mmCIF file with all atom_site columns, C-alpha atoms and ligand atoms in Angstrom:
data_model
loop_
_atom_site.group_PDB
_atom_site.id
_atom_site.type_symbol
_atom_site.label_atom_id
_atom_site.label_alt_id
_atom_site.label_comp_id
_atom_site.label_asym_id
_atom_site.label_entity_id
_atom_site.label_seq_id
_atom_site.pdbx_PDB_ins_code
_atom_site.Cartn_x
_atom_site.Cartn_y
_atom_site.Cartn_z
_atom_site.occupancy
_atom_site.B_iso_or_equiv
_atom_site.pdbx_formal_charge
_atom_site.auth_seq_id
_atom_site.auth_comp_id
_atom_site.auth_asym_id
_atom_site.auth_atom_id
_atom_site.pdbx_PDB_model_num
ATOM   1   C CA . MET A 1 1   ? 27.705 -42.743 13.805  1.00 47.00 ? 14  MET A CA 1
ATOM   2   C CA . ALA A 1 2   ? 28.623 -45.424 11.292  1.00 54.00 ? 15  ALA A CA 1
ATOM   3   C CA . THR A 1 3   ? 31.594 -45.363 8.982   1.00 83.00 ? 16  THR A CA 1
ATOM   4   C CA . ARG A 1 4   ? 29.544 -43.454 6.458   1.00 93.00 ? 17  ARG A CA 1
ATOM   5   C CA . CYS A 1 5   ? 27.112 -40.717 7.425   1.00 98.00 ? 18  CYS A CA 1
ATOM   6   C CA . LYS A 1 6   ? 24.134 -40.896 5.094   1.00 98.00 ? 19  LYS A CA 1
ATOM   7   C CA . THR A 1 7   ? 23.150 -37.310 4.506   1.00 98.00 ? 20  THR A CA 1
ATOM   8   C CA . ALA A 1 8   ? 20.017 -35.749 3.057   1.00 98.00 ? 21  ALA A CA 1
ATOM   9   C CA . ILE A 1 9   ? 20.266 -32.140 1.899   1.00 98.00 ? 22  ILE A CA 1
ATOM   10  C CA . LEU A 1 10  ? 17.105 -30.024 1.829   1.00 98.00 ? 23  LEU A CA 1
ATOM   11  C CA . ILE A 1 11  ? 17.019 -26.996 -0.450  1.00 98.00 ? 24  ILE A CA 1
ATOM   12  C CA . SER A 1 12  ? 14.668 -24.401 -1.901  1.00 98.00 ? 25  SER A CA 1
ATOM   13  C CA . GLY A 1 13  ? 16.883 -22.451 -4.252  1.00 97.00 ? 26  GLY A CA 1
ATOM   14  C CA . SER A 1 14  ? 20.210 -21.965 -5.908  1.00 96.00 ? 27  SER A CA 1
ATOM   15  C CA . GLY A 1 15  ? 22.029 -24.499 -3.773  1.00 97.00 ? 28  GLY A CA 1
ATOM   16  C CA . THR A 1 16  ? 25.472 -22.951 -3.586  1.00 98.00 ? 29  THR A CA 1
ATOM   17  C CA . ASN A 1 17  ? 25.869 -24.557 -0.172  1.00 98.00 ? 30  ASN A CA 1
ATOM   18  C CA . LEU A 1 18  ? 24.754 -27.867 -1.652  1.00 98.00 ? 31  LEU A CA 1
ATOM   19  C CA . GLN A 1 19  ? 27.456 -27.398 -4.295  1.00 98.00 ? 32  GLN A CA 1
ATOM   20  C CA . ALA A 1 20  ? 29.992 -26.806 -1.535  1.00 98.00 ? 33  ALA A CA 1
ATOM   21  C CA . PHE A 1 21  ? 29.004 -30.155 0.018   1.00 98.00 ? 34  PHE A CA 1
ATOM   22  C CA . ILE A 1 22  ? 29.227 -31.893 -3.363  1.00 98.00 ? 35  ILE A CA 1
ATOM   23  C CA . ASP A 1 23  ? 32.730 -30.505 -3.927  1.00 98.00 ? 36  ASP A CA 1
ATOM   24  C CA . TYR A 1 24  ? 33.821 -31.253 -0.363  1.00 98.00 ? 37  TYR A CA 1
ATOM   25  C CA . VAL A 1 25  ? 32.675 -34.869 -0.508  1.00 98.00 ? 38  VAL A CA 1
ATOM   26  C CA . ALA A 1 26  ? 34.275 -35.274 -3.946  1.00 97.00 ? 39  ALA A CA 1
ATOM   27  C CA . GLY A 1 27  ? 37.552 -34.324 -2.251  1.00 95.00 ? 40  GLY A CA 1
ATOM   28  C CA . GLY A 1 28  ? 37.441 -37.791 -0.694  1.00 92.00 ? 41  GLY A CA 1
ATOM   29  C CA . ALA A 1 29  ? 38.229 -37.028 2.941   1.00 92.00 ? 42  ALA A CA 1
ATOM   30  C CA . SER A 1 30  ? 34.665 -36.653 4.208   1.00 97.00 ? 43  SER A CA 1
ATOM   31  C CA . ILE A 1 31  ? 32.587 -39.131 6.174   1.00 98.00 ? 44  ILE A CA 1
ATOM   32  C CA . LEU A 1 32  ? 29.471 -37.739 4.539   1.00 98.00 ? 45  LEU A CA 1
ATOM   33  C CA . GLU A 1 33  ? 27.642 -39.647 1.831   1.00 98.00 ? 46  GLU A CA 1
ATOM   34  C CA . LEU A 1 34  ? 25.196 -37.434 -0.038  1.00 98.00 ? 47  LEU A CA 1
ATOM   35  C CA . SER A 1 35  ? 22.232 -39.792 -0.307  1.00 98.00 ? 48  SER A CA 1
ATOM   36  C CA . VAL A 1 36  ? 19.443 -37.537 -1.547  1.00 98.00 ? 49  VAL A CA 1
ATOM   37  C CA . VAL A 1 37  ? 18.585 -33.905 -2.238  1.00 98.00 ? 50  VAL A CA 1
ATOM   38  C CA . LEU A 1 38  ? 15.021 -32.809 -1.511  1.00 98.00 ? 51  LEU A CA 1
ATOM   39  C CA . SER A 1 39  ? 13.500 -29.537 -2.670  1.00 98.00 ? 52  SER A CA 1
ATOM   40  C CA . ASN A 1 40  ? 10.133 -27.936 -1.965  1.00 98.00 ? 53  ASN A CA 1
ATOM   41  C CA . ARG A 1 41  ? 10.409 -26.018 -5.233  1.00 98.00 ? 54  ARG A CA 1
ATOM   42  C CA . PRO A 1 42  ? 10.560 -27.713 -8.651  1.00 97.00 ? 55  PRO A CA 1
ATOM   43  C CA . ASP A 1 43  ? 12.576 -24.841 -10.162 1.00 97.00 ? 56  ASP A CA 1
ATOM   44  C CA . ALA A 1 44  ? 15.338 -24.911 -7.535  1.00 98.00 ? 57  ALA A CA 1
ATOM   45  C CA . PHE A 1 45  ? 18.644 -24.834 -9.392  1.00 98.00 ? 58  PHE A CA 1
ATOM   46  C CA . GLY A 1 46  ? 20.098 -27.030 -6.671  1.00 98.00 ? 59  GLY A CA 1
ATOM   47  C CA . LEU A 1 47  ? 18.156 -29.953 -8.169  1.00 98.00 ? 60  LEU A CA 1
ATOM   48  C CA . ILE A 1 48  ? 20.237 -29.613 -11.330 1.00 98.00 ? 61  ILE A CA 1
ATOM   49  C CA . ARG A 1 49  ? 23.432 -29.427 -9.281  1.00 98.00 ? 62  ARG A CA 1
ATOM   50  C CA . ALA A 1 50  ? 22.400 -32.668 -7.537  1.00 98.00 ? 63  ALA A CA 1
ATOM   51  C CA . SER A 1 51  ? 21.540 -34.455 -10.781 1.00 98.00 ? 64  SER A CA 1
ATOM   52  C CA . ASN A 1 52  ? 24.838 -33.370 -12.316 1.00 98.00 ? 65  ASN A CA 1
ATOM   53  C CA . ALA A 1 53  ? 26.578 -34.949 -9.347  1.00 98.00 ? 66  ALA A CA 1
ATOM   54  C CA . GLY A 1 54  ? 24.559 -38.167 -9.663  1.00 98.00 ? 67  GLY A CA 1
ATOM   55  C CA . ILE A 1 55  ? 22.655 -37.651 -6.411  1.00 98.00 ? 68  ILE A CA 1
ATOM   56  C CA . PRO A 1 56  ? 18.999 -38.794 -6.333  1.00 98.00 ? 69  PRO A CA 1
ATOM   57  C CA . THR A 1 57  ? 16.524 -35.916 -6.102  1.00 98.00 ? 70  THR A CA 1
ATOM   58  C CA . VAL A 1 58  ? 13.022 -35.557 -4.716  1.00 98.00 ? 71  VAL A CA 1
ATOM   59  C CA . CYS A 1 59  ? 10.686 -32.616 -5.145  1.00 98.00 ? 72  CYS A CA 1
ATOM   60  C CA . LEU A 1 60  ? 7.657  -32.107 -2.916  1.00 98.00 ? 73  LEU A CA 1
ATOM   61  C CA . GLU A 1 61  ? 5.824  -28.828 -3.434  1.00 97.00 ? 74  GLU A CA 1
ATOM   62  C CA . HIS A 1 62  ? 4.609  -27.577 -0.087  1.00 95.00 ? 75  HIS A CA 1
ATOM   63  C CA . GLY A 1 63  ? 1.641  -25.817 -1.740  1.00 93.00 ? 76  GLY A CA 1
ATOM   64  C CA . GLN A 1 64  ? 0.235  -29.220 -2.679  1.00 95.00 ? 77  GLN A CA 1
ATOM   65  C CA . PHE A 1 65  ? -0.272 -30.147 0.960   1.00 96.00 ? 78  PHE A CA 1
ATOM   66  C CA . ALA A 1 66  ? -3.125 -29.118 3.225   1.00 96.00 ? 79  ALA A CA 1
ATOM   67  C CA . SER A 1 67  ? -0.964 -28.219 6.206   1.00 95.00 ? 80  SER A CA 1
ATOM   68  C CA . ARG A 1 68  ? 2.596  -27.840 7.407   1.00 94.00 ? 81  ARG A CA 1
ATOM   69  C CA . ASP A 1 69  ? 2.289  -31.146 9.265   1.00 95.00 ? 82  ASP A CA 1
ATOM   70  C CA . ALA A 1 70  ? 1.047  -32.949 6.158   1.00 97.00 ? 83  ALA A CA 1
ATOM   71  C CA . PHE A 1 71  ? 3.978  -31.603 4.123   1.00 97.00 ? 84  PHE A CA 1
ATOM   72  C CA . ASP A 1 72  ? 6.474  -32.525 6.827   1.00 97.00 ? 85  ASP A CA 1
ATOM   73  C CA . ARG A 1 73  ? 5.051  -36.032 7.099   1.00 97.00 ? 86  ARG A CA 1
ATOM   74  C CA . ALA A 1 74  ? 5.440  -36.443 3.333   1.00 97.00 ? 87  ALA A CA 1
ATOM   75  C CA . VAL A 1 75  ? 9.035  -35.218 3.500   1.00 98.00 ? 88  VAL A CA 1
ATOM   76  C CA . ALA A 1 76  ? 9.815  -37.688 6.280   1.00 97.00 ? 89  ALA A CA 1
ATOM   77  C CA . ALA A 1 77  ? 8.148  -40.520 4.356   1.00 97.00 ? 90  ALA A CA 1
ATOM   78  C CA . LYS A 1 78  ? 10.276 -39.748 1.297   1.00 97.00 ? 91  LYS A CA 1
ATOM   79  C CA . LEU A 1 79  ? 13.489 -39.415 3.275   1.00 97.00 ? 92  LEU A CA 1
ATOM   80  C CA . ASP A 1 80  ? 12.815 -42.725 5.032   1.00 94.00 ? 93  ASP A CA 1
ATOM   81  C CA . ALA A 1 81  ? 13.708 -44.546 1.838   1.00 95.00 ? 94  ALA A CA 1
ATOM   82  C CA . TRP A 1 82  ? 17.320 -43.424 2.355   1.00 96.00 ? 95  TRP A CA 1
ATOM   83  C CA . GLN A 1 83  ? 17.414 -43.801 6.162   1.00 97.00 ? 96  GLN A CA 1
ATOM   84  C CA . PRO A 1 84  ? 19.501 -40.645 6.522   1.00 98.00 ? 97  PRO A CA 1
ATOM   85  C CA . ASP A 1 85  ? 21.735 -40.205 9.555   1.00 98.00 ? 98  ASP A CA 1
ATOM   86  C CA . LEU A 1 86  ? 21.892 -36.460 9.055   1.00 98.00 ? 99  LEU A CA 1
ATOM   87  C CA . LEU A 1 87  ? 19.641 -33.793 7.515   1.00 98.00 ? 100 LEU A CA 1
ATOM   88  C CA . VAL A 1 88  ? 21.351 -30.659 6.216   1.00 98.00 ? 101 VAL A CA 1
ATOM   89  C CA . LEU A 1 89  ? 19.151 -27.628 5.595   1.00 98.00 ? 102 LEU A CA 1
ATOM   90  C CA . ALA A 1 90  ? 20.837 -25.603 2.875   1.00 98.00 ? 103 ALA A CA 1
ATOM   91  C CA . GLY A 1 91  ? 18.630 -22.659 2.044   1.00 96.00 ? 104 GLY A CA 1
ATOM   92  C CA . PHE A 1 92  ? 15.479 -24.676 2.783   1.00 97.00 ? 105 PHE A CA 1
ATOM   93  C CA . MET A 1 93  ? 12.895 -21.943 3.209   1.00 94.00 ? 106 MET A CA 1
ATOM   94  C CA . ARG A 1 94  ? 10.335 -23.865 5.240   1.00 93.00 ? 107 ARG A CA 1
ATOM   95  C CA . ILE A 1 95  ? 9.843  -23.839 8.970   1.00 93.00 ? 108 ILE A CA 1
ATOM   96  C CA . LEU A 1 96  ? 9.796  -27.424 10.197  1.00 95.00 ? 109 LEU A CA 1
ATOM   97  C CA . SER A 1 97  ? 7.045  -28.612 12.523  1.00 95.00 ? 110 SER A CA 1
ATOM   98  C CA . ALA A 1 98  ? 7.769  -29.767 16.061  1.00 96.00 ? 111 ALA A CA 1
ATOM   99  C CA . GLY A 1 99  ? 6.939  -33.340 15.087  1.00 95.00 ? 112 GLY A CA 1
ATOM   100 C CA . PHE A 1 100 ? 9.464  -33.339 12.262  1.00 97.00 ? 113 PHE A CA 1
ATOM   101 C CA . VAL A 1 101 ? 12.193 -31.829 14.432  1.00 97.00 ? 114 VAL A CA 1
ATOM   102 C CA . ALA A 1 102 ? 11.493 -34.400 17.163  1.00 96.00 ? 115 ALA A CA 1
ATOM   103 C CA . ARG A 1 103 ? 11.646 -37.252 14.669  1.00 95.00 ? 116 ARG A CA 1
ATOM   104 C CA . TYR A 1 104 ? 15.194 -36.289 13.682  1.00 96.00 ? 117 TYR A CA 1
ATOM   105 C CA . ALA A 1 105 ? 16.212 -34.827 17.051  1.00 92.00 ? 118 ALA A CA 1
ATOM   106 C CA . GLY A 1 106 ? 19.848 -33.812 17.071  1.00 95.00 ? 119 GLY A CA 1
ATOM   107 C CA . ARG A 1 107 ? 20.309 -34.861 13.467  1.00 97.00 ? 120 ARG A CA 1
ATOM   108 C CA . ILE A 1 108 ? 19.235 -31.698 11.634  1.00 98.00 ? 121 ILE A CA 1
ATOM   109 C CA . LEU A 1 109 ? 21.699 -28.930 10.832  1.00 98.00 ? 122 LEU A CA 1
ATOM   110 C CA . ASN A 1 110 ? 21.058 -25.442 9.521   1.00 98.00 ? 123 ASN A CA 1
ATOM   111 C CA . ILE A 1 111 ? 23.245 -22.540 8.497   1.00 98.00 ? 124 ILE A CA 1
ATOM   112 C CA . HIS A 1 112 ? 22.046 -19.057 9.246   1.00 98.00 ? 125 HIS A CA 1
ATOM   113 C CA . PRO A 1 113 ? 23.727 -15.980 7.769   1.00 98.00 ? 126 PRO A CA 1
ATOM   114 C CA . ALA A 1 114 ? 24.387 -14.105 11.005  1.00 98.00 ? 127 ALA A CA 1
ATOM   115 C CA . LEU A 1 115 ? 26.400 -14.387 14.173  1.00 98.00 ? 128 LEU A CA 1
ATOM   116 C CA . LEU A 1 116 ? 23.660 -16.064 16.177  1.00 98.00 ? 129 LEU A CA 1
ATOM   117 C CA . PRO A 1 117 ? 22.145 -15.320 18.621  1.00 98.00 ? 130 PRO A CA 1
ATOM   118 C CA . ALA A 1 118 ? 22.295 -11.949 16.842  1.00 98.00 ? 131 ALA A CA 1
ATOM   119 C CA . TYR A 1 119 ? 19.888 -11.478 13.941  1.00 98.00 ? 132 TYR A CA 1
ATOM   120 C CA . PRO A 1 120 ? 17.675 -14.532 13.702  1.00 97.00 ? 133 PRO A CA 1
ATOM   121 C CA . GLY A 1 121 ? 15.164 -14.309 10.850  1.00 95.00 ? 134 GLY A CA 1
ATOM   122 C CA . LEU A 1 122 ? 15.412 -12.623 7.461   1.00 95.00 ? 135 LEU A CA 1
ATOM   123 C CA . ASP A 1 123 ? 17.352 -9.704  5.917   1.00 97.00 ? 136 ASP A CA 1
ATOM   124 C CA . THR A 1 124 ? 20.328 -10.249 8.167   1.00 98.00 ? 137 THR A CA 1
ATOM   125 C CA . HIS A 1 125 ? 22.872 -8.483  5.939   1.00 98.00 ? 138 HIS A CA 1
ATOM   126 C CA . GLN A 1 126 ? 20.905 -5.230  5.712   1.00 98.00 ? 139 GLN A CA 1
ATOM   127 C CA . ARG A 1 127 ? 20.199 -5.326  9.424   1.00 98.00 ? 140 ARG A CA 1
ATOM   128 C CA . VAL A 1 128 ? 23.918 -5.702  10.168  1.00 98.00 ? 141 VAL A CA 1
ATOM   129 C CA . LEU A 1 129 ? 24.729 -2.739  7.892   1.00 98.00 ? 142 LEU A CA 1
ATOM   130 C CA . ASP A 1 130 ? 21.956 -0.612  9.403   1.00 98.00 ? 143 ASP A CA 1
ATOM   131 C CA . ALA A 1 131 ? 23.276 -1.331  12.889  1.00 98.00 ? 144 ALA A CA 1
ATOM   132 C CA . GLY A 1 132 ? 26.816 -0.351  11.864  1.00 98.00 ? 145 GLY A CA 1
ATOM   133 C CA . ASP A 1 133 ? 28.257 -3.630  13.140  1.00 98.00 ? 146 ASP A CA 1
ATOM   134 C CA . GLU A 1 134 ? 31.959 -4.273  12.658  1.00 98.00 ? 147 GLU A CA 1
ATOM   135 C CA . TRP A 1 135 ? 31.586 -8.032  12.324  1.00 98.00 ? 148 TRP A CA 1
ATOM   136 C CA . HIS A 1 136 ? 29.179 -10.329 10.527  1.00 98.00 ? 149 HIS A CA 1
ATOM   137 C CA . GLY A 1 137 ? 29.204 -13.945 9.448   1.00 98.00 ? 150 GLY A CA 1
ATOM   138 C CA . SER A 1 138 ? 27.299 -17.186 9.521   1.00 98.00 ? 151 SER A CA 1
ATOM   139 C CA . THR A 1 139 ? 26.482 -19.874 12.054  1.00 98.00 ? 152 THR A CA 1
ATOM   140 C CA . VAL A 1 140 ? 26.024 -23.629 11.720  1.00 98.00 ? 153 VAL A CA 1
ATOM   141 C CA . HIS A 1 141 ? 23.675 -24.911 14.405  1.00 98.00 ? 154 HIS A CA 1
ATOM   142 C CA . PHE A 1 142 ? 21.500 -27.844 15.367  1.00 98.00 ? 155 PHE A CA 1
ATOM   143 C CA . VAL A 1 143 ? 17.845 -27.326 14.524  1.00 98.00 ? 156 VAL A CA 1
ATOM   144 C CA . THR A 1 144 ? 15.354 -27.207 17.363  1.00 97.00 ? 157 THR A CA 1
ATOM   145 C CA . GLU A 1 145 ? 11.779 -25.973 17.439  1.00 93.00 ? 158 GLU A CA 1
ATOM   146 C CA . GLU A 1 146 ? 13.025 -22.444 17.978  1.00 93.00 ? 159 GLU A CA 1
ATOM   147 C CA . LEU A 1 147 ? 13.678 -20.716 14.641  1.00 91.00 ? 160 LEU A CA 1
ATOM   148 C CA . ASP A 1 148 ? 17.430 -20.074 14.261  1.00 94.00 ? 161 ASP A CA 1
ATOM   149 C CA . GLY A 1 149 ? 17.677 -20.813 17.984  1.00 94.00 ? 162 GLY A CA 1
ATOM   150 C CA . GLY A 1 150 ? 19.225 -24.273 18.262  1.00 97.00 ? 163 GLY A CA 1
ATOM   151 C CA . PRO A 1 151 ? 22.632 -24.830 19.840  1.00 98.00 ? 164 PRO A CA 1
ATOM   152 C CA . ARG A 1 152 ? 25.491 -23.473 17.795  1.00 98.00 ? 165 ARG A CA 1
ATOM   153 C CA . ILE A 1 153 ? 28.385 -25.534 16.427  1.00 98.00 ? 166 ILE A CA 1
ATOM   154 C CA . LEU A 1 154 ? 30.624 -23.427 14.213  1.00 98.00 ? 167 LEU A CA 1
ATOM   155 C CA . GLN A 1 155 ? 30.657 -19.765 13.358  1.00 98.00 ? 168 GLN A CA 1
ATOM   156 C CA . GLY A 1 156 ? 32.535 -17.999 10.558  1.00 98.00 ? 169 GLY A CA 1
ATOM   157 C CA . ARG A 1 157 ? 33.204 -14.316 11.231  1.00 98.00 ? 170 ARG A CA 1
ATOM   158 C CA . LEU A 1 158 ? 34.383 -11.631 8.857   1.00 98.00 ? 171 LEU A CA 1
ATOM   159 C CA . PRO A 1 159 ? 34.772 -7.853  9.057   1.00 98.00 ? 172 PRO A CA 1
ATOM   160 C CA . VAL A 1 160 ? 32.131 -5.619  7.506   1.00 98.00 ? 173 VAL A CA 1
ATOM   161 C CA . ILE A 1 161 ? 33.627 -3.267  4.895   1.00 98.00 ? 174 ILE A CA 1
ATOM   162 C CA . THR A 1 162 ? 32.609 0.368   5.161   1.00 96.00 ? 175 THR A CA 1
ATOM   163 C CA . GLY A 1 163 ? 30.307 1.362   2.316   1.00 96.00 ? 176 GLY A CA 1
ATOM   164 C CA . GLU A 1 164 ? 29.562 -2.121  0.994   1.00 97.00 ? 177 GLU A CA 1
ATOM   165 C CA . THR A 1 165 ? 26.036 -3.058  -0.035  1.00 98.00 ? 178 THR A CA 1
ATOM   166 C CA . ALA A 1 166 ? 23.934 -5.807  1.485   1.00 98.00 ? 179 ALA A CA 1
ATOM   167 C CA . ASP A 1 167 ? 24.421 -7.851  -1.695  1.00 98.00 ? 180 ASP A CA 1
ATOM   168 C CA . GLN A 1 168 ? 28.195 -7.510  -1.522  1.00 98.00 ? 181 GLN A CA 1
ATOM   169 C CA . LEU A 1 169 ? 28.181 -8.475  2.135   1.00 98.00 ? 182 LEU A CA 1
ATOM   170 C CA . ALA A 1 170 ? 25.866 -11.411 1.421   1.00 98.00 ? 183 ALA A CA 1
ATOM   171 C CA . ALA A 1 171 ? 28.236 -12.715 -1.246  1.00 98.00 ? 184 ALA A CA 1
ATOM   172 C CA . ARG A 1 172 ? 31.203 -12.562 1.111   1.00 98.00 ? 185 ARG A CA 1
ATOM   173 C CA . VAL A 1 173 ? 29.217 -14.331 3.845   1.00 98.00 ? 186 VAL A CA 1
ATOM   174 C CA . GLN A 1 174 ? 28.119 -17.044 1.430   1.00 97.00 ? 187 GLN A CA 1
ATOM   175 C CA . ALA A 1 175 ? 31.710 -17.705 0.429   1.00 97.00 ? 188 ALA A CA 1
ATOM   176 C CA . ILE A 1 176 ? 32.646 -18.457 4.024   1.00 98.00 ? 189 ILE A CA 1
ATOM   177 C CA . GLU A 1 177 ? 29.502 -20.565 4.486   1.00 98.00 ? 190 GLU A CA 1
ATOM   178 C CA . HIS A 1 178 ? 30.842 -22.846 1.780   1.00 98.00 ? 191 HIS A CA 1
ATOM   179 C CA . GLN A 1 179 ? 33.922 -23.448 3.919   1.00 97.00 ? 192 GLN A CA 1
ATOM   180 C CA . ILE A 1 180 ? 32.344 -23.857 7.360   1.00 98.00 ? 193 ILE A CA 1
ATOM   181 C CA . TYR A 1 181 ? 29.155 -25.806 6.625   1.00 98.00 ? 194 TYR A CA 1
ATOM   182 C CA . PRO A 1 182 ? 30.645 -29.038 5.237   1.00 98.00 ? 195 PRO A CA 1
ATOM   183 C CA . GLU A 1 183 ? 33.351 -28.940 7.895   1.00 98.00 ? 196 GLU A CA 1
ATOM   184 C CA . ALA A 1 184 ? 30.800 -28.681 10.725  1.00 98.00 ? 197 ALA A CA 1
ATOM   185 C CA . ALA A 1 185 ? 28.626 -31.404 9.179   1.00 98.00 ? 198 ALA A CA 1
ATOM   186 C CA . ASP A 1 186 ? 31.670 -33.663 8.991   1.00 98.00 ? 199 ASP A CA 1
ATOM   187 C CA . TRP A 1 187 ? 32.305 -33.158 12.719  1.00 98.00 ? 200 TRP A CA 1
ATOM   188 C CA . VAL A 1 188 ? 28.730 -34.271 13.406  1.00 98.00 ? 201 VAL A CA 1
ATOM   189 C CA . GLY A 1 189 ? 29.035 -37.212 11.031  1.00 98.00 ? 202 GLY A CA 1
ATOM   190 C CA . GLU A 1 190 ? 32.208 -38.325 12.750  1.00 97.00 ? 203 GLU A CA 1
ATOM   191 C CA . GLY A 1 191 ? 30.519 -38.073 16.158  1.00 97.00 ? 204 GLY A CA 1
ATOM   192 C CA . ARG A 1 192 ? 32.999 -35.442 17.279  1.00 97.00 ? 205 ARG A CA 1
ATOM   193 C CA . VAL A 1 193 ? 30.109 -33.028 17.709  1.00 98.00 ? 206 VAL A CA 1
ATOM   194 C CA . GLU A 1 194 ? 26.879 -34.223 19.301  1.00 98.00 ? 207 GLU A CA 1
ATOM   195 C CA . PHE A 1 195 ? 23.521 -32.861 20.341  1.00 98.00 ? 208 PHE A CA 1
ATOM   196 C CA . ARG A 1 196 ? 22.849 -33.905 23.933  1.00 97.00 ? 209 ARG A CA 1
ATOM   197 C CA . ASN A 1 197 ? 20.049 -32.618 26.157  1.00 94.00 ? 210 ASN A CA 1
ATOM   198 C CA . GLY A 1 198 ? 19.518 -29.590 23.960  1.00 95.00 ? 211 GLY A CA 1
ATOM   199 C CA . GLU A 1 199 ? 23.182 -28.587 23.916  1.00 97.00 ? 212 GLU A CA 1
ATOM   200 C CA . THR A 1 200 ? 26.170 -28.932 21.616  1.00 98.00 ? 213 THR A CA 1
ATOM   201 C CA . TRP A 1 201 ? 28.930 -31.215 22.863  1.00 98.00 ? 214 TRP A CA 1
ATOM   202 C CA . ILE A 1 202 ? 32.330 -31.057 21.227  1.00 97.00 ? 215 ILE A CA 1
ATOM   203 C CA . ASP A 1 203 ? 34.894 -33.786 21.902  1.00 96.00 ? 216 ASP A CA 1
ATOM   204 C CA . GLY A 1 204 ? 32.850 -34.953 24.892  1.00 96.00 ? 217 GLY A CA 1
ATOM   205 C CA . VAL A 1 205 ? 32.553 -31.523 26.517  1.00 97.00 ? 218 VAL A CA 1
ATOM   206 C CA . VAL A 1 206 ? 29.518 -29.254 26.553  1.00 98.00 ? 219 VAL A CA 1
ATOM   207 C CA . ALA A 1 207 ? 30.168 -26.209 24.358  1.00 97.00 ? 220 ALA A CA 1
ATOM   208 C CA . ASP A 1 208 ? 28.532 -22.995 25.532  1.00 93.00 ? 221 ASP A CA 1
ATOM   209 C CA . GLU A 1 209 ? 30.153 -21.152 22.654  1.00 97.00 ? 222 GLU A CA 1
ATOM   210 C CA . PRO A 1 210 ? 30.566 -22.335 19.071  1.00 98.00 ? 223 PRO A CA 1
ATOM   211 C CA . VAL A 1 211 ? 33.920 -22.955 17.462  1.00 98.00 ? 224 VAL A CA 1
ATOM   212 C CA . VAL A 1 212 ? 34.847 -19.739 15.657  1.00 98.00 ? 225 VAL A CA 1
ATOM   213 C CA . HIS A 1 213 ? 36.755 -19.388 12.408  1.00 98.00 ? 226 HIS A CA 1
ATOM   214 C CA . VAL A 1 214 ? 37.808 -15.834 11.629  1.00 98.00 ? 227 VAL A CA 1
ATOM   215 C CA . PHE A 1 215 ? 38.192 -14.723 8.013   1.00 98.00 ? 228 PHE A CA 1
ATOM   216 C CA . ASP A 1 216 ? 39.687 -11.587 6.534   1.00 97.00 ? 229 ASP A CA 1
ATOM   217 C CA . ARG A 1 217 ? 37.764 -9.261  4.239   1.00 95.00 ? 230 ARG A CA 1
ATOM   218 C CA . THR A 1 218 ? 38.766 -11.304 1.180   1.00 94.00 ? 231 THR A CA 1
ATOM   219 C CA . GLY A 1 219 ? 37.354 -14.504 2.690   1.00 93.00 ? 232 GLY A CA 1
ATOM   220 C CA . LYS A 1 220 ? 40.723 -15.992 3.611   1.00 95.00 ? 233 LYS A CA 1
ATOM   221 C CA . LYS A 1 221 ? 40.705 -17.960 6.844   1.00 96.00 ? 234 LYS A CA 1
ATOM   222 C CA . LEU A 1 222 ? 43.070 -16.455 9.408   1.00 95.00 ? 235 LEU A CA 1
HETATM 223 C C1 . GRF B 2 .   ? 22.493 -19.300 2.665   1.00 93.04 ? 329 GRF B C1 1
HETATM 224 O O1 . GRF B 2 .   ? 23.025 -18.028 2.641   1.00 93.04 ? 329 GRF B O1 1
HETATM 225 C C2 . GRF B 2 .   ? 22.146 -19.709 4.068   1.00 93.04 ? 329 GRF B C2 1
HETATM 226 O O2 . GRF B 2 .   ? 22.764 -18.921 5.032   1.00 93.04 ? 329 GRF B O2 1
HETATM 227 C C3 . GRF B 2 .   ? 20.668 -19.500 4.160   1.00 93.04 ? 329 GRF B C3 1
HETATM 228 O O3 . GRF B 2 .   ? 20.179 -19.705 2.877   1.00 93.04 ? 329 GRF B O3 1
HETATM 229 C C4 . GRF B 2 .   ? 21.184 -19.418 1.918   1.00 93.04 ? 329 GRF B C4 1
HETATM 230 C C5 . GRF B 2 .   ? 21.186 -20.541 0.936   1.00 93.04 ? 329 GRF B C5 1
HETATM 231 O O4 . GRF B 2 .   ? 21.913 -20.264 -0.214  1.00 93.04 ? 329 GRF B O4 1
HETATM 232 N N1 . GRF B 2 .   ? 20.131 -20.386 5.158   1.00 93.04 ? 329 GRF B N1 1
HETATM 233 P P1 . GRF B 2 .   ? 22.213 -21.404 -1.275  1.00 93.04 ? 329 GRF B P1 1
HETATM 234 O O5 . GRF B 2 .   ? 20.871 -21.894 -1.803  1.00 93.04 ? 329 GRF B O5 1
HETATM 235 O O6 . GRF B 2 .   ? 22.976 -22.479 -0.597  1.00 93.04 ? 329 GRF B O6 1
HETATM 236 O O7 . GRF B 2 .   ? 22.978 -20.730 -2.353  1.00 93.04 ? 329 GRF B O7 1
#
């Protein structure tokens, strides 16, 4: 990629991950340039975070479109104005159509709050607690047509604490997301991590397993 990686961030809600990107880029050592934030919900607090940071915002309400494809085409048409190199899904609660994914093949990232391939889909924290798992975490991956199924890049793992609630676990997972997501996106922006033939390549080598960062129960990276 070029010397700057023009990045579009897509959100639907609070945007704490968006805030993590804003803070990370403000640190000055990132290749990412946050070009635009797009939301499918007008009340997403992330839009305010973006405005506060001086990032252009776009809101397209999916309910105003006749179909998923029509919405996705409108999103792509809007994003085209910024010619983004990278799309970062940060709590964007819409499934993207095959056409959209193909248009940005290998250039869309998502973060999913589970140790994929375990627990794709919703309610991951409660499902982890119900299963009595010892470890939980979050995974940054390339987006493909398969929901939460694209090749993995970076995983943050942390121990589950006996007796904690799903909300407490979710908060601890989110805190590590804020550390791993901008880092993984930077690797992609720098070209260190690539999507090739449906797989993740790291430093020129196919990566069957993601990079793993392990955190302690307080969220400190070990
Ligand atoms: C994150 O927990 C992420 O794992 C999931 O959506 C949530 C977004 O939270 N994909 P926020 O809007 O970034 O606070």
